[in-house]
mmCIF file of C-alpha atoms in Angstrom:
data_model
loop_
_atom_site.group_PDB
_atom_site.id
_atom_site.type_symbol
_atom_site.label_atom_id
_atom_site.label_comp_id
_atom_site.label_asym_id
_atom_site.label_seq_id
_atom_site.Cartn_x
_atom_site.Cartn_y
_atom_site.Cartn_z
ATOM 1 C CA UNK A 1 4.515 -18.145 13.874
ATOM 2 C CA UNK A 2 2.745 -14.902 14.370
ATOM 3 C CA UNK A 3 0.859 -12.733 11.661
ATOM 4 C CA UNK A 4 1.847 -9.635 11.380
ATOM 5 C CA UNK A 5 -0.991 -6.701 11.999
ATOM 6 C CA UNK A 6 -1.012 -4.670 9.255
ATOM 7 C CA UNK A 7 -0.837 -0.669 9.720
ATOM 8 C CA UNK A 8 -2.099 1.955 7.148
ATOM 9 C CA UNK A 9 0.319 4.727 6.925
ATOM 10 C CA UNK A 10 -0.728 6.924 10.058
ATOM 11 C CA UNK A 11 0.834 4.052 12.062
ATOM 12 C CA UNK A 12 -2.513 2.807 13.339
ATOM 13 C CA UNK A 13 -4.243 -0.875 12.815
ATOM 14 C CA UNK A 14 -5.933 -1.335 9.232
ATOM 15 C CA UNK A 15 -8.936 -2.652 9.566
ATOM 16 C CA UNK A 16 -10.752 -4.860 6.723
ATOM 17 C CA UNK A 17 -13.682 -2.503 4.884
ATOM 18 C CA UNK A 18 -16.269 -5.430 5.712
ATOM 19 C CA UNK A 19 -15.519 -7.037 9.176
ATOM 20 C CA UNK A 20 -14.995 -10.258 7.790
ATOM 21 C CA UNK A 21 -12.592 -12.442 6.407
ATOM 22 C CA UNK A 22 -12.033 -13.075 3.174
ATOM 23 C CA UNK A 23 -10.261 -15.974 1.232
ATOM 24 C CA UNK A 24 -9.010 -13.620 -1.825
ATOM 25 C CA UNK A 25 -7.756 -11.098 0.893
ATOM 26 C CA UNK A 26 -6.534 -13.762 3.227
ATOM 27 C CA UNK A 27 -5.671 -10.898 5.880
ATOM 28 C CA UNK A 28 -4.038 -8.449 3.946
ATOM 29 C CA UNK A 29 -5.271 -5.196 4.419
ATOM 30 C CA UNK A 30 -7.547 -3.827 1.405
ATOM 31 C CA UNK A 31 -8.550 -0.218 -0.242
ATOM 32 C CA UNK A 32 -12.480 0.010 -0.532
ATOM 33 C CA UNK A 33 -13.005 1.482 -4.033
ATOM 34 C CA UNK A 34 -16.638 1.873 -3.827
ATOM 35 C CA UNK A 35 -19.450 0.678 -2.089
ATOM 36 C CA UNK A 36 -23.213 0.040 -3.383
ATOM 37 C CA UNK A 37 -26.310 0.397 -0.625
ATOM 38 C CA UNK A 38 -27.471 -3.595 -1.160
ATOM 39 C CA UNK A 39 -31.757 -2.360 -1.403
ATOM 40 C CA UNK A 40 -30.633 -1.443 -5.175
ATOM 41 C CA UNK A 41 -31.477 -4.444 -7.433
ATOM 42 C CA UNK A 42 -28.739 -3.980 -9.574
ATOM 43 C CA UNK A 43 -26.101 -3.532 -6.267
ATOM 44 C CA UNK A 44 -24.322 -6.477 -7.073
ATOM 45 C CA UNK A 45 -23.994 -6.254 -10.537
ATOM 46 C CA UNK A 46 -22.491 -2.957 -10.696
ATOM 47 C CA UNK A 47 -20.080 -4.104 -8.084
ATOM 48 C CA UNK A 48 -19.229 -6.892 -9.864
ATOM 49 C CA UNK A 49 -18.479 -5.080 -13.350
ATOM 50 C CA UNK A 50 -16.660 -2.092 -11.428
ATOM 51 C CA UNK A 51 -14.454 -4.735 -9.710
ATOM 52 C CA UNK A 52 -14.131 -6.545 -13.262
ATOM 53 C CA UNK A 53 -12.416 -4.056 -14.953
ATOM 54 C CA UNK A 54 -10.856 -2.360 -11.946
ATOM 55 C CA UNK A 55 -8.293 -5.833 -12.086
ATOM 56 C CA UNK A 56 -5.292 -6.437 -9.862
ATOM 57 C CA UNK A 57 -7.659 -8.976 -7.671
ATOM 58 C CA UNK A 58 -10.259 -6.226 -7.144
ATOM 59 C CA UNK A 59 -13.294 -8.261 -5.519
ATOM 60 C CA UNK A 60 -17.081 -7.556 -4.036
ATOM 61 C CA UNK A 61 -17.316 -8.260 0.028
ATOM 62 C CA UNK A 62 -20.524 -8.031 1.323
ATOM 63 C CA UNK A 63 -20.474 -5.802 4.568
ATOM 64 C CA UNK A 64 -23.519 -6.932 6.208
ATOM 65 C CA UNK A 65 -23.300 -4.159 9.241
ATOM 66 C CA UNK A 66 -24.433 -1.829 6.795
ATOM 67 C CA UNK A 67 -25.898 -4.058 3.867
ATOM 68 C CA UNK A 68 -23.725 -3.043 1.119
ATOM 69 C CA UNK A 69 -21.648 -3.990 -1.539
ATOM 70 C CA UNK A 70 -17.970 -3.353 -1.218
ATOM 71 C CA UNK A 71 -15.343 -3.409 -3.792
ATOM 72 C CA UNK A 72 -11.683 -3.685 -2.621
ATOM 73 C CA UNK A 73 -8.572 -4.221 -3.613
ATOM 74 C CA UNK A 74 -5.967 -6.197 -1.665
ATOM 75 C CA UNK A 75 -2.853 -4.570 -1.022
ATOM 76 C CA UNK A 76 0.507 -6.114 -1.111
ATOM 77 C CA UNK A 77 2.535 -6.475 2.537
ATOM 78 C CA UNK A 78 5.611 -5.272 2.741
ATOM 79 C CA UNK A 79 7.821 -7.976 4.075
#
């Protein structure tokens, strides 16, 4: 079985906002909502209660190429 690579809507590859993988996202391409510079204290926090009430599995990744804070939202792939 192969996984499919997942395209944003120009055609090209999506790539994931962190370089990582993530168990919530399990490969499925994600939306970065907003992203907090990690040298603020309260960084993770706000990430956290922005990806609280932003729902539909809205999580924090930690990008550490750039030491932020991201919060994304998985998208759904279309079969």
């Amino acid at each position: 079985m192969t996984t499919p690579i997942a395209r944003d809507a120009s055609g090209t590859t999506a790539s994931p906002p962190t370089g990582s993988w993530c168990a919530d996202c399990d490969g499925r391409p994600c939306k970065r909502l907003e992203t907090f510079p990690a040298g603020n204290p309260r960084a993770l926090t706000d990430a956290d209660r922005l990806a609280s009430t932003a729902g539909h599995g809205a999580h924090v990744h930690f990008a550490a190429r750039c030491d932020e804070f991201v919060v994304v939202l998985p998208e759904a792939v279309a079969a």
